PDB file of C-alpha atoms in Angstrom:
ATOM      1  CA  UNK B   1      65.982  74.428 128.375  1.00 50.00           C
ATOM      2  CA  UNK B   2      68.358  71.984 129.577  1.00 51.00           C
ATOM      3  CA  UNK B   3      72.249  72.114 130.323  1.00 54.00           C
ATOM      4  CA  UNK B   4      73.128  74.301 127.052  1.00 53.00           C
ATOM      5  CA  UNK B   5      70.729  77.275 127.900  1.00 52.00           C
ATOM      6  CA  UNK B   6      70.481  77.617 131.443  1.00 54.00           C
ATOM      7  CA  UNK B   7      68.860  81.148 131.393  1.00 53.00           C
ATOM      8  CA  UNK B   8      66.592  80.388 128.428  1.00 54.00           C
ATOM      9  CA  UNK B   9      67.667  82.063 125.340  1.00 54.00           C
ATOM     10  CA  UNK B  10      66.719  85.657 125.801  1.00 53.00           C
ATOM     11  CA  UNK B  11      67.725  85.216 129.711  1.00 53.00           C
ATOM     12  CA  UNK B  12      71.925  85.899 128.732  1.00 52.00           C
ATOM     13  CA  UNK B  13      70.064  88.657 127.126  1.00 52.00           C
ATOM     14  CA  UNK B  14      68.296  89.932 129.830  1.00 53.00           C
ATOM     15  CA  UNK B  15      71.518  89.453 131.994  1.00 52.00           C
ATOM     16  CA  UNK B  16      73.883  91.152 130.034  1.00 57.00           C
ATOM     17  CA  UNK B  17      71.617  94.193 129.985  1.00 63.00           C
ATOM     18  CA  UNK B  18      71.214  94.574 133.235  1.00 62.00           C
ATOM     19  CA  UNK B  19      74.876  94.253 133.622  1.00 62.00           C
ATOM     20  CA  UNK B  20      75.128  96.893 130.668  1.00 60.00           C
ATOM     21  CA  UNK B  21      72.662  99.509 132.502  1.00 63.00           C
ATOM     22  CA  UNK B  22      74.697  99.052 135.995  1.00 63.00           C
ATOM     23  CA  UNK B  23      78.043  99.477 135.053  1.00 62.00           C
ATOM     24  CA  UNK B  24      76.754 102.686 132.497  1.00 59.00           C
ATOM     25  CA  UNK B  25      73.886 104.069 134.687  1.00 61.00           C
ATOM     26  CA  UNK B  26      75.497 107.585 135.152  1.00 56.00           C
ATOM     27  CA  UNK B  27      76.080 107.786 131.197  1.00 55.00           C
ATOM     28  CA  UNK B  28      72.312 106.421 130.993  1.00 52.00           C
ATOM     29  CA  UNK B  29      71.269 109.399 132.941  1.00 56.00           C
ATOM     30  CA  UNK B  30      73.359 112.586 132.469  1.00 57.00           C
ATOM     31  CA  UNK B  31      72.198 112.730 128.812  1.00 58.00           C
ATOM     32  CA  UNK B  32      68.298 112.380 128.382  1.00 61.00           C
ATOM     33  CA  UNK B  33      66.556 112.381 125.330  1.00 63.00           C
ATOM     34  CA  UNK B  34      64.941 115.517 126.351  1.00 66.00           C
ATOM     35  CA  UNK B  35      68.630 117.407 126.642  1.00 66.00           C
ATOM     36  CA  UNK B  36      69.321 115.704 123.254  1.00 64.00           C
ATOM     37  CA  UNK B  37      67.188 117.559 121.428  1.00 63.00           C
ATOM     38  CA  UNK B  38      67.828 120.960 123.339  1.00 66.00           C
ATOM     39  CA  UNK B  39      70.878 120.667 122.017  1.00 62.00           C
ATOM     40  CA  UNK B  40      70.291 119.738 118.681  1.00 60.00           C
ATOM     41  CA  UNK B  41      67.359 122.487 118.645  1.00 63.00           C
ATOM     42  CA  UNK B  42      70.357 125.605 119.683  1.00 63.00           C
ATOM     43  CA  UNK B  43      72.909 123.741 117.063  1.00 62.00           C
ATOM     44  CA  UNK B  44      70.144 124.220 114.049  1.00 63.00           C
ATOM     45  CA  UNK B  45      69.267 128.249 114.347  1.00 80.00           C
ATOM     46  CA  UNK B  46      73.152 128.661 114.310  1.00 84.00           C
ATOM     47  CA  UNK B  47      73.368 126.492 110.811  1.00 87.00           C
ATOM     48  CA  UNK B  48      70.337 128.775 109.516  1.00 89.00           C
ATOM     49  CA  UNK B  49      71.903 132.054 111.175  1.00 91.00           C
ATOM     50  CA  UNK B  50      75.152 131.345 109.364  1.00 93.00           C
ATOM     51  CA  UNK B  51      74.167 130.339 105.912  1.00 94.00           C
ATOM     52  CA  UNK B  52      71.900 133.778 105.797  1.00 94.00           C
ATOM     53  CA  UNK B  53      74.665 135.736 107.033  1.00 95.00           C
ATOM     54  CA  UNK B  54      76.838 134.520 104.421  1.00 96.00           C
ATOM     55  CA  UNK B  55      74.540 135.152 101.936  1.00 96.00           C
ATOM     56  CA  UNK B  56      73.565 138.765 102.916  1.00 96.00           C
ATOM     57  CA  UNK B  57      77.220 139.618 103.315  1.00 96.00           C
ATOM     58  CA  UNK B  58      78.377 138.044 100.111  1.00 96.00           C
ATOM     59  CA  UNK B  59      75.914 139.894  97.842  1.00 96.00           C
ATOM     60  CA  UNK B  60      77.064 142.876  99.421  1.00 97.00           C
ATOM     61  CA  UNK B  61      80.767 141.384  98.648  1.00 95.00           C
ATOM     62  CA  UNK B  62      79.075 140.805  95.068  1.00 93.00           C
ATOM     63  CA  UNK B  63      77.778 144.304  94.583  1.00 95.00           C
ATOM     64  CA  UNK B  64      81.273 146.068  96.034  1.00 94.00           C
ATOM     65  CA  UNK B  65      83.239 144.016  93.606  1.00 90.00           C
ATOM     66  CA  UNK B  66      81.349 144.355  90.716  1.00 90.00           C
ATOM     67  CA  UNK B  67      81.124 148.223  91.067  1.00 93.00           C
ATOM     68  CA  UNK B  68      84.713 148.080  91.109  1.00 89.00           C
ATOM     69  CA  UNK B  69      86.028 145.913  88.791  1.00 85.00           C
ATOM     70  CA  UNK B  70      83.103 145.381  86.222  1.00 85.00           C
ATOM     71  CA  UNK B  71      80.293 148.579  86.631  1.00 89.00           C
ATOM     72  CA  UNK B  72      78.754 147.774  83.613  1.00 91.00           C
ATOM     73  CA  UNK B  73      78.438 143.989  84.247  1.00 88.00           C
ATOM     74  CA  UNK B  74      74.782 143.372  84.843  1.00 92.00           C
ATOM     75  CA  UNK B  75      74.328 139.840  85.640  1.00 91.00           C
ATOM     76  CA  UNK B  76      76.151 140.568  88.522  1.00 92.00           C
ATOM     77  CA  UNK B  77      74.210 142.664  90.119  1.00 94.00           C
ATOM     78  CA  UNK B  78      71.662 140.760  89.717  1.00 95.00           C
ATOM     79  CA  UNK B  79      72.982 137.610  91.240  1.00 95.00           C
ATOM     80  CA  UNK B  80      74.763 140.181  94.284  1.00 95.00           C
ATOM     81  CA  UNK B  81      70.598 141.533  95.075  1.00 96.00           C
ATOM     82  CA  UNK B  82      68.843 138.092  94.864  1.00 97.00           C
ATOM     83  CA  UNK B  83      71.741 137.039  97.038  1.00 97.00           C
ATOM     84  CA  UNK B  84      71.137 139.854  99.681  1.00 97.00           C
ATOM     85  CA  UNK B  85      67.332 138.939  99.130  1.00 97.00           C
ATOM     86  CA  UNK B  86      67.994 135.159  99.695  1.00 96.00           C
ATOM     87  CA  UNK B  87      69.664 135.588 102.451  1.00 95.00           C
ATOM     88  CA  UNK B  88      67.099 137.850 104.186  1.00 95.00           C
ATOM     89  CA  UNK B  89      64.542 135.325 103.668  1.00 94.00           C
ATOM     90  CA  UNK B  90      66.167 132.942 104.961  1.00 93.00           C
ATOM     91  CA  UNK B  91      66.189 134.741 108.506  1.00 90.00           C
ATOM     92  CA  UNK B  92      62.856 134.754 108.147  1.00 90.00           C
ATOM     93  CA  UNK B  93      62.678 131.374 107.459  1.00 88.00           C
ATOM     94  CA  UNK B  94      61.049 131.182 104.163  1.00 91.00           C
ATOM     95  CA  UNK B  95      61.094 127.792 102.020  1.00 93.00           C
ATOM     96  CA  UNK B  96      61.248 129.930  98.451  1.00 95.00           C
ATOM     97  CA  UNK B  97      64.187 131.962 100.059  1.00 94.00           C
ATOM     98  CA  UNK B  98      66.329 128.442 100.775  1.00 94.00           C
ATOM     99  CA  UNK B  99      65.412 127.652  97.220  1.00 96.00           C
ATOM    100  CA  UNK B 100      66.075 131.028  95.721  1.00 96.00           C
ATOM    101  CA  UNK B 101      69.411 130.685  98.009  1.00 96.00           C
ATOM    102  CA  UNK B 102      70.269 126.873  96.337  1.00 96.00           C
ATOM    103  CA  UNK B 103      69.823 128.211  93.183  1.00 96.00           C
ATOM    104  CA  UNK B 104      72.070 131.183  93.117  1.00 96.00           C
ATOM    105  CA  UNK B 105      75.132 128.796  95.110  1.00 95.00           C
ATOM    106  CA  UNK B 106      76.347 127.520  92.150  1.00 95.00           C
ATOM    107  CA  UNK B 107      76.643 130.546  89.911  1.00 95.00           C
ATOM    108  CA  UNK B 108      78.256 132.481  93.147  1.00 94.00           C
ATOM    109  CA  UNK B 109      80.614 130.004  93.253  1.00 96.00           C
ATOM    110  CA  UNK B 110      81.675 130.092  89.386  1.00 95.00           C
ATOM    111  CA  UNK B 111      81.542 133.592  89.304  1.00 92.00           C
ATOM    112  CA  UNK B 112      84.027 133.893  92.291  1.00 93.00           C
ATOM    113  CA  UNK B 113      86.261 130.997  91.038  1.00 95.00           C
ATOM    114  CA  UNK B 114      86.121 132.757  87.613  1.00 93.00           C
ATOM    115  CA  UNK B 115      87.071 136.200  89.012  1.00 89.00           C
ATOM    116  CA  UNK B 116      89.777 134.688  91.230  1.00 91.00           C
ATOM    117  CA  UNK B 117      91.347 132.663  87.904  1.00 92.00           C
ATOM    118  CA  UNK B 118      91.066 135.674  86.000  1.00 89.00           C
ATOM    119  CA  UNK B 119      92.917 137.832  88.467  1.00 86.00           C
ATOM    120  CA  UNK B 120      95.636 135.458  89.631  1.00 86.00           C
ATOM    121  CA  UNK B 121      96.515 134.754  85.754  1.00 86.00           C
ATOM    122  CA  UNK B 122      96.335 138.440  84.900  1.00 81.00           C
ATOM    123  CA  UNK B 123      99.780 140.281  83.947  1.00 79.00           C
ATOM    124  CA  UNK B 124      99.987 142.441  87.196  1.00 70.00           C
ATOM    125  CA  UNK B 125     103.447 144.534  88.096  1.00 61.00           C
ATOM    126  CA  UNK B 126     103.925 143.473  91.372  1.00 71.00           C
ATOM    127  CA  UNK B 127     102.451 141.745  94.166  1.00 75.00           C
ATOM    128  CA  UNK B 128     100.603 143.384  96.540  1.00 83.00           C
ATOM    129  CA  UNK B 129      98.535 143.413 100.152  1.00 86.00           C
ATOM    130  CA  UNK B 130      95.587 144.602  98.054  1.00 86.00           C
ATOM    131  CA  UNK B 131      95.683 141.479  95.759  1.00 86.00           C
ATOM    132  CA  UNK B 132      96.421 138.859  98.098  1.00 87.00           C
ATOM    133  CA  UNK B 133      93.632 140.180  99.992  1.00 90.00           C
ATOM    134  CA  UNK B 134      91.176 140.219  96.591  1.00 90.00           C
ATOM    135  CA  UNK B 135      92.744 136.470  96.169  1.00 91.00           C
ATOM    136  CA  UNK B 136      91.867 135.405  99.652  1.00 94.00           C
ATOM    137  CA  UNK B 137      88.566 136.969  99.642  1.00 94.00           C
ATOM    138  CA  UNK B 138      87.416 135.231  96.626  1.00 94.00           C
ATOM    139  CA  UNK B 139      89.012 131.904  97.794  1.00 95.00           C
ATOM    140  CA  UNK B 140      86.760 132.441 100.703  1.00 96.00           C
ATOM    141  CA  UNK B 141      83.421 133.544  99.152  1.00 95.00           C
ATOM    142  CA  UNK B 142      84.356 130.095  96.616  1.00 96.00           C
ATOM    143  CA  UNK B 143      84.692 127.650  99.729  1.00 96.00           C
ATOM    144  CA  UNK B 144      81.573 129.366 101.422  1.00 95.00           C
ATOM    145  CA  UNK B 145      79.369 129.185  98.687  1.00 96.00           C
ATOM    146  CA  UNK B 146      79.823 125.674  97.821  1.00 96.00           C
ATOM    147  CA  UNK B 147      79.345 124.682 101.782  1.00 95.00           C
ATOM    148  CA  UNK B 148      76.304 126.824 102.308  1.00 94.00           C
ATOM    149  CA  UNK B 149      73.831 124.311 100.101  1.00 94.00           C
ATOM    150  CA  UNK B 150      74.472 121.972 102.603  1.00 94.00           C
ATOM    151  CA  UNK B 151      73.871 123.985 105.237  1.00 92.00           C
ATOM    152  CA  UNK B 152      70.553 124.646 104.160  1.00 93.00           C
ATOM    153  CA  UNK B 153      69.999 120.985 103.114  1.00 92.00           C
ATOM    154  CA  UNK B 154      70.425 120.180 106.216  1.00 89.00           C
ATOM    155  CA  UNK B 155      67.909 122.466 108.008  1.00 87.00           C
ATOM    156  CA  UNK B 156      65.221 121.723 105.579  1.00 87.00           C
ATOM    157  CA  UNK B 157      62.618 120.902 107.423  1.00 86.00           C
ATOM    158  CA  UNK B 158      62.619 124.068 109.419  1.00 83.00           C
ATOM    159  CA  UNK B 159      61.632 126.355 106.566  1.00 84.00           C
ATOM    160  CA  UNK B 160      58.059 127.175 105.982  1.00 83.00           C
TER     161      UNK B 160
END
């Protein structure tokens, strides 16, 4: 190879490797593949686990709301028991209960940014605990709903 490539041309390769697995041999070996994906394997339940708890206790939310501010409101219902059913499929692990739970995201999320709009611009007397808490609440269930597609997105290969 002459003057120019003294090691060959994969040889400053090979050398700065080996250099690379001495100096970072305790890095190389604290985390193994196999721990890797023990981790990743106790981080995905926890995704699943949250997304159907959310869902469970926001059509519950859903159907203590609408009892008491719209009783007659049907729709809501609805969307409060298929999200209480979504979510309880989804514990189970169920593909058509991740779809069912997609699918109902986006109208949770207008209905609570529609309730919340409609309460903070309604003529009230005064301000109280009781309505910040309603306002916060539906702030909440808003952000939550929005975030939980992508939750589920994200564990989809682990639903049957």
């Amino acid at each position: 190879m002459g003057k120019f490539w003294p090691l060959g041309r994969r040889g400053l390769r090979a050398v700065r490797t080996k250099k690379f697995k001495e100096r970072n041999q305790d890095l190389l070996t604290t985390t193994s593949l196999r721990e890797t994906r023990s981790m990743t394997e106790k981080i995905k339940p926890f995704l699943i686990l949250f997304s159907a708890g959310f869902h469970v206790a926001a059509g519950a939310y859903g159907l203590a709301l609408t009892s008491l501010i719209a009783p007659n409101f049907l729709p809501f219902y609805a969307i409060s028991i298929l999200s209480i059913i979504a979510g309880a499929q989804l514990l189970r692990g169920k593909r058509w209960g991740a779809v069912l739970a997609l699918l109902l995201c986006p109208l949770m999320a207008v209905v609570s940014i529609s309730t919340l709009h409609y309460s903070l611009y309604s003529p009230a007397s005064e301000f109280k605990a009781e309505l910040a808490a309603l306002h916060l609440s539906l702030a909440l269930y808003a952000a939550l709903s929005i975030l939980s597609p992508f939750l589920i997105l994200s564990e989809w290969k682990e639903f049957k």
